[in-house]
CSV table of C-alpha atoms in Angstrom, one decimal:
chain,number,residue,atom,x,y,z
A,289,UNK,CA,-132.3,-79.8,-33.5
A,290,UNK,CA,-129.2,-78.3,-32.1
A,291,UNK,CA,-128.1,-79.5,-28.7
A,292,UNK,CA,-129.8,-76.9,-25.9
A,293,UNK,CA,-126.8,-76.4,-23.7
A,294,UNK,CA,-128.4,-73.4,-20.6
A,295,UNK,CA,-125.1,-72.3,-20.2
A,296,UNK,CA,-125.9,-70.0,-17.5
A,297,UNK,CA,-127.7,-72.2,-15.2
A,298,UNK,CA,-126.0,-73.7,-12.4
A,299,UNK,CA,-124.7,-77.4,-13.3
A,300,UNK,CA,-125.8,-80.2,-10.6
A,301,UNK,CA,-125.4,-82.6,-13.3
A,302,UNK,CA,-123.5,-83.3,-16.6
A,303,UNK,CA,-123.6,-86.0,-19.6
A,304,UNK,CA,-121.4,-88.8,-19.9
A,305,UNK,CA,-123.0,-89.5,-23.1
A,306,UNK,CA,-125.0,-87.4,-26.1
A,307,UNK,CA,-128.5,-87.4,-24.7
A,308,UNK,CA,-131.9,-87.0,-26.8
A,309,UNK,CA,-135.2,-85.8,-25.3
A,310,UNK,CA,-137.5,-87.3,-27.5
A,311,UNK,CA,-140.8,-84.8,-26.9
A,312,UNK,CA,-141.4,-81.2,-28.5
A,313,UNK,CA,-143.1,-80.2,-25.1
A,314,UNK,CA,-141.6,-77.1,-23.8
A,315,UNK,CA,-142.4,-78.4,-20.0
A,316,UNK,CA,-140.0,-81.4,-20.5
A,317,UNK,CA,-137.3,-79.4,-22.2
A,318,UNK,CA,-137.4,-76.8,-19.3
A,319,UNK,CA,-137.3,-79.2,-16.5
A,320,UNK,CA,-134.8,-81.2,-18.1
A,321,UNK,CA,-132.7,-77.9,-18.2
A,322,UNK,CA,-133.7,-76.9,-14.8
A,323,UNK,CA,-130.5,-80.0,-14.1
A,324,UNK,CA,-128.0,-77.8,-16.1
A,325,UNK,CA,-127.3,-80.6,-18.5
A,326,UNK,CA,-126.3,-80.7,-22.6
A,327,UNK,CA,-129.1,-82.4,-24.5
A,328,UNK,CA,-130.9,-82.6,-28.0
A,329,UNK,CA,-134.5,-82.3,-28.7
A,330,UNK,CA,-136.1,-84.7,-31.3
A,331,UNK,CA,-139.6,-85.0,-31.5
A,332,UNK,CA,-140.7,-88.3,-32.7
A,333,UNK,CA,-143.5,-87.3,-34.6
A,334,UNK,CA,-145.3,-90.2,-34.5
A,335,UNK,CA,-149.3,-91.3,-34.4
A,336,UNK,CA,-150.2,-91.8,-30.9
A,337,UNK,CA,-152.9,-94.0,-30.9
A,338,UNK,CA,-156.4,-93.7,-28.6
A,339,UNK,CA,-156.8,-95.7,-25.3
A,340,UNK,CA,-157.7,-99.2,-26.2
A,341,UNK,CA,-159.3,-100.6,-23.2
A,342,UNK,CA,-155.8,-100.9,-21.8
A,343,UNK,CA,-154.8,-99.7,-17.5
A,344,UNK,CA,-154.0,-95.7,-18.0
A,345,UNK,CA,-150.7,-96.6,-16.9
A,346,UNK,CA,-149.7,-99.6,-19.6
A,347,UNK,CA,-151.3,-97.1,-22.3
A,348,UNK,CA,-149.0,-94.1,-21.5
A,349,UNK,CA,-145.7,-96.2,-20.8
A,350,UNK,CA,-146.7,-98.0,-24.6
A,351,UNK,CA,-146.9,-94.3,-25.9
A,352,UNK,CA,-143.8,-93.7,-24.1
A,353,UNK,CA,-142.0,-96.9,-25.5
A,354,UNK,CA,-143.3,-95.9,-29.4
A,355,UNK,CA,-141.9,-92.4,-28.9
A,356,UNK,CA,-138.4,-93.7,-27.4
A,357,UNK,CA,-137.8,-96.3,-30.3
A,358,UNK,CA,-139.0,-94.4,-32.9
A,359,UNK,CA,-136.2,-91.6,-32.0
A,360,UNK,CA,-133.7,-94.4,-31.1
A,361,UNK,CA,-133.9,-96.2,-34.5
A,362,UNK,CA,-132.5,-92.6,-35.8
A,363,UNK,CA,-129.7,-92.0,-33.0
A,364,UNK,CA,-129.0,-95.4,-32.3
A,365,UNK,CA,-125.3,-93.9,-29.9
A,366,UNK,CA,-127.1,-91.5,-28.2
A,367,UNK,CA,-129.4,-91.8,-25.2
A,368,UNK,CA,-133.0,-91.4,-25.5
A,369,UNK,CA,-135.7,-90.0,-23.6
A,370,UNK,CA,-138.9,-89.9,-24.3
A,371,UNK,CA,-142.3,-89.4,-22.0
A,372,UNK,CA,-146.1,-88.9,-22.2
A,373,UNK,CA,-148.9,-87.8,-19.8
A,374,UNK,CA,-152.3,-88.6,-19.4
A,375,UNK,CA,-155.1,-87.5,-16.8
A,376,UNK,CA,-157.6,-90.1,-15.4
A,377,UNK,CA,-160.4,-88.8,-13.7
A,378,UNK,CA,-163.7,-90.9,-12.6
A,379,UNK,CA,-161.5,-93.7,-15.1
A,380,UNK,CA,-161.7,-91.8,-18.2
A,381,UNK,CA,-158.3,-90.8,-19.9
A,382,UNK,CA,-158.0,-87.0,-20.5
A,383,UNK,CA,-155.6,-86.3,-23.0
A,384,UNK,CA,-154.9,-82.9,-24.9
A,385,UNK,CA,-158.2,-81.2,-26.0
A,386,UNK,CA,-158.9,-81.5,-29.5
A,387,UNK,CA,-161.1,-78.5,-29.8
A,388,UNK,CA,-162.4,-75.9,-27.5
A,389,UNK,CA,-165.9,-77.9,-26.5
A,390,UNK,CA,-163.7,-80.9,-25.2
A,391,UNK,CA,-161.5,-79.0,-23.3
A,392,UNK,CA,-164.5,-77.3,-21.8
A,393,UNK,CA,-165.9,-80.7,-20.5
A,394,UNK,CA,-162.6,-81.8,-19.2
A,395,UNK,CA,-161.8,-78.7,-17.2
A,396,UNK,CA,-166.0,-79.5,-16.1
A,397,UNK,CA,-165.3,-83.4,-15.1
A,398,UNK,CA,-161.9,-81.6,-13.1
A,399,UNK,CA,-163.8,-79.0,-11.1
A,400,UNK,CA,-163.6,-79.6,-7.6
A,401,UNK,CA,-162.7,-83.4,-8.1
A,402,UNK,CA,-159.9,-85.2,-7.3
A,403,UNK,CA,-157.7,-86.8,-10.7
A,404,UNK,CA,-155.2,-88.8,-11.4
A,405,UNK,CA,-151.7,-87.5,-13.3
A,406,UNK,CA,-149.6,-90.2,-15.2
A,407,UNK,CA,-146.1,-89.6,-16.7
A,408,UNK,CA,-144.4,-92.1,-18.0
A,409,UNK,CA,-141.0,-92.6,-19.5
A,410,UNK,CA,-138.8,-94.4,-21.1
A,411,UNK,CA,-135.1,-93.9,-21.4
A,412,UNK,CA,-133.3,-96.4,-24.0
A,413,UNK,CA,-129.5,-96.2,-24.0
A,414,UNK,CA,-128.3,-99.4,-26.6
A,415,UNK,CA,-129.4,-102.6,-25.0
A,416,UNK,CA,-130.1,-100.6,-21.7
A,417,UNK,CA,-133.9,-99.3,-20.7
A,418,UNK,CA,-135.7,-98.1,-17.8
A,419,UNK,CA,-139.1,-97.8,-17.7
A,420,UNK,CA,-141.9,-96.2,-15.1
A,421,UNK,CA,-145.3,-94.6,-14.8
A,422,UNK,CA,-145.2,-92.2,-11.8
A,423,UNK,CA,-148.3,-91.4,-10.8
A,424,UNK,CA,-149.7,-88.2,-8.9
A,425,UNK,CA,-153.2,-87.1,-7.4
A,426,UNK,CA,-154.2,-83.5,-8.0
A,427,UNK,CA,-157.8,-81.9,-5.9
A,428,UNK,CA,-158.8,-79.2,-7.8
A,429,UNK,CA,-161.2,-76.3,-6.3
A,430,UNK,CA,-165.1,-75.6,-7.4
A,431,UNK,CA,-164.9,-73.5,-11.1
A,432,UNK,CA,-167.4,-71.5,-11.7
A,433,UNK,CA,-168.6,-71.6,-15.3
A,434,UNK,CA,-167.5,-68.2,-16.4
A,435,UNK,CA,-164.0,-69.4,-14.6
A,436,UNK,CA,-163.7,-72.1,-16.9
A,437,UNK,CA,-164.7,-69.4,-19.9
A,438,UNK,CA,-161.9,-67.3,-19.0
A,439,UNK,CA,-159.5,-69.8,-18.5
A,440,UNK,CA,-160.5,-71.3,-22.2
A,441,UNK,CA,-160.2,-67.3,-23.6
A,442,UNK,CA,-156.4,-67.6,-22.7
A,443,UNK,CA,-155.2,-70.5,-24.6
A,444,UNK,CA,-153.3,-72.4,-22.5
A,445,UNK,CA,-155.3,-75.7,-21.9
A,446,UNK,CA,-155.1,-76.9,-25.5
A,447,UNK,CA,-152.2,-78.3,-26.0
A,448,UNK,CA,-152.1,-80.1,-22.3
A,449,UNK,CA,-153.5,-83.2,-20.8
A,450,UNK,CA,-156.5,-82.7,-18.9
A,451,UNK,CA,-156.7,-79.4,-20.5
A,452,UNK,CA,-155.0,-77.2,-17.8
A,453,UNK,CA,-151.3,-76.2,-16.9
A,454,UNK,CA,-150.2,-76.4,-13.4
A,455,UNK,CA,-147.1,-74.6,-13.8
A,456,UNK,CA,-149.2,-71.7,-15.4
A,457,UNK,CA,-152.2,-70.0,-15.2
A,458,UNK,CA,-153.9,-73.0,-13.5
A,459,UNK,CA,-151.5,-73.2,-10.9
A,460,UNK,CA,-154.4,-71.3,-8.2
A,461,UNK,CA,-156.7,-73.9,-9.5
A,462,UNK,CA,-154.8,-76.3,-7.7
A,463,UNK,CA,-155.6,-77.0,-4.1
A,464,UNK,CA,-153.4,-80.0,-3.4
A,465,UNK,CA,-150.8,-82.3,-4.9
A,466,UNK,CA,-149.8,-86.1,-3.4
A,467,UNK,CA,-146.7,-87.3,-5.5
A,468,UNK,CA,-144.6,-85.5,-7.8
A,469,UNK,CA,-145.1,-81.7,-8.7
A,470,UNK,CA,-142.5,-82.1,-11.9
A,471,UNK,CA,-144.1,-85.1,-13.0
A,472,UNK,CA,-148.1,-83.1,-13.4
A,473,UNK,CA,-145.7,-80.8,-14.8
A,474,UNK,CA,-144.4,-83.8,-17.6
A,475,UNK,CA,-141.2,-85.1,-16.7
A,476,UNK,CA,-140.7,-86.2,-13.0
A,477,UNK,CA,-137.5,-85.5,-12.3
A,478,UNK,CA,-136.6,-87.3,-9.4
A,479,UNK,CA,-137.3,-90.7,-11.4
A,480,UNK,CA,-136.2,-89.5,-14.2
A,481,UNK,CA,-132.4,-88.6,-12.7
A,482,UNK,CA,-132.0,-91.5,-10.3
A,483,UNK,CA,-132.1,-93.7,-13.7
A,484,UNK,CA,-129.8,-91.4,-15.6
A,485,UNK,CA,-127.4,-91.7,-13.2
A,486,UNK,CA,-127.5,-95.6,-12.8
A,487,UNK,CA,-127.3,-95.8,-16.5
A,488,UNK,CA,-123.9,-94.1,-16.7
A,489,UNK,CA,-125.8,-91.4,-18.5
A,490,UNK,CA,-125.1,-88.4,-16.1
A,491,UNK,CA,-123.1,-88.0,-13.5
A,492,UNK,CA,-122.8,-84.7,-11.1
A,493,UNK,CA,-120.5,-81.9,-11.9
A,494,UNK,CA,-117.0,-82.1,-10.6
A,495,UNK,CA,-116.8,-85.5,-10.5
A,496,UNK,CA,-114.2,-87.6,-11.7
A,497,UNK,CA,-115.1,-87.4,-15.5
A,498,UNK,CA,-114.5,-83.5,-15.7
A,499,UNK,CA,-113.4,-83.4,-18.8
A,500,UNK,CA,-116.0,-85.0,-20.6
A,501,UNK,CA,-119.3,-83.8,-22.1
């Protein structure tokens, strides 16, 4: 895909070298734009395998890692980011819904319980990587079971882990966050940019390197 450049946002930060997002997510692209910077978005379109009796947070880093070097072995000068989320509540992994009836039980097992968010990520850049699982805890209020009906009607909670979207609709379903908002969200930025920078990969606008993009 063709490099996503936001021109008109305000630019904290610039590229020192051609940087990939691995991920199709919208979420991650936004947020990763939010920064002002020049990247590509390539997908890695790869199997992700189920949860194999592994810690929640070694199974989404190894998704993370198969994502990330499947797109590296393709752009082997560029940068690569790549990330994936899971939900752990009562220590089962939610992932994305694969039909209505699951996402139903998820958004059941989530109401009025407290869960656990995982992103990780992996950023390869040639023989340099960084590697983290940030984790988040998210308390979610009582849902009624018509609540959950409506919430299903709209369409958002398939294609997210844990089956709900706290950036969107599900935002008021929310009653408290401990760790990072962007990273429930799919990408935590905060993470995510202090290792871009130490890798040489960014840098912030008007700084020495200008002229470079």
């Amino acid at each position: 895909m063709c490099p996503h450049h936001h021109e008109k946002r305000p630019r904290l930060f610039r590229v020192l070298r051609p940087l990939v997002l691995a991920s199709k997510s919208p979420r991650r692209e936004e947020l990763l734009a939010r920064l002002g910077l020049t990247f590509e978005i390539h997908p890695a379109g790869v199997d992700e395998p189920p949860p194999s009796g592994e810690p929640p947070a070694e199974y989404t880093l190894s998704l993370a890692r198969l994502k990330a070097q499947a797109v590296a072995s393709r752009f082997p000068k560029k940068a690569i980011l790549a990330a994936d989320t899971v939900v752990v509540c009562e220590g089962k992994i939610l992932g994305k819904p694969r039909h209505r009836a699951e996402a139903q039980e998820m958004l059941r097992l989530l109401s009025g319980n407290r869960h656990e968010v995982i992103t990780a990520y992996v950023i390869l850049a040639g023989s340099q990587k960084r590697e983290r699982a940030v984790r988040s805890k998210v308390f979610f209020k009582e849902l009624a079971p018509e609540e959950i009906e409506a919430y299903l009607e709209t369409g958002e909670p398939f294609d997210k882990a844990g089956a709900y979207a706290i950036q969107g609709i599900a935002s008021y379903m929310v009653r408290e966050v401990r760790g990072s908002v962007t990273g429930v969200i799919g990408l935590p930025l905060a993470e995510v940019v202090e290792d871009l920078l130490n890798l040489g990969i960014i840098t912030f606008a008007g700084g020495p390197h200008e002229g470079q993009r």
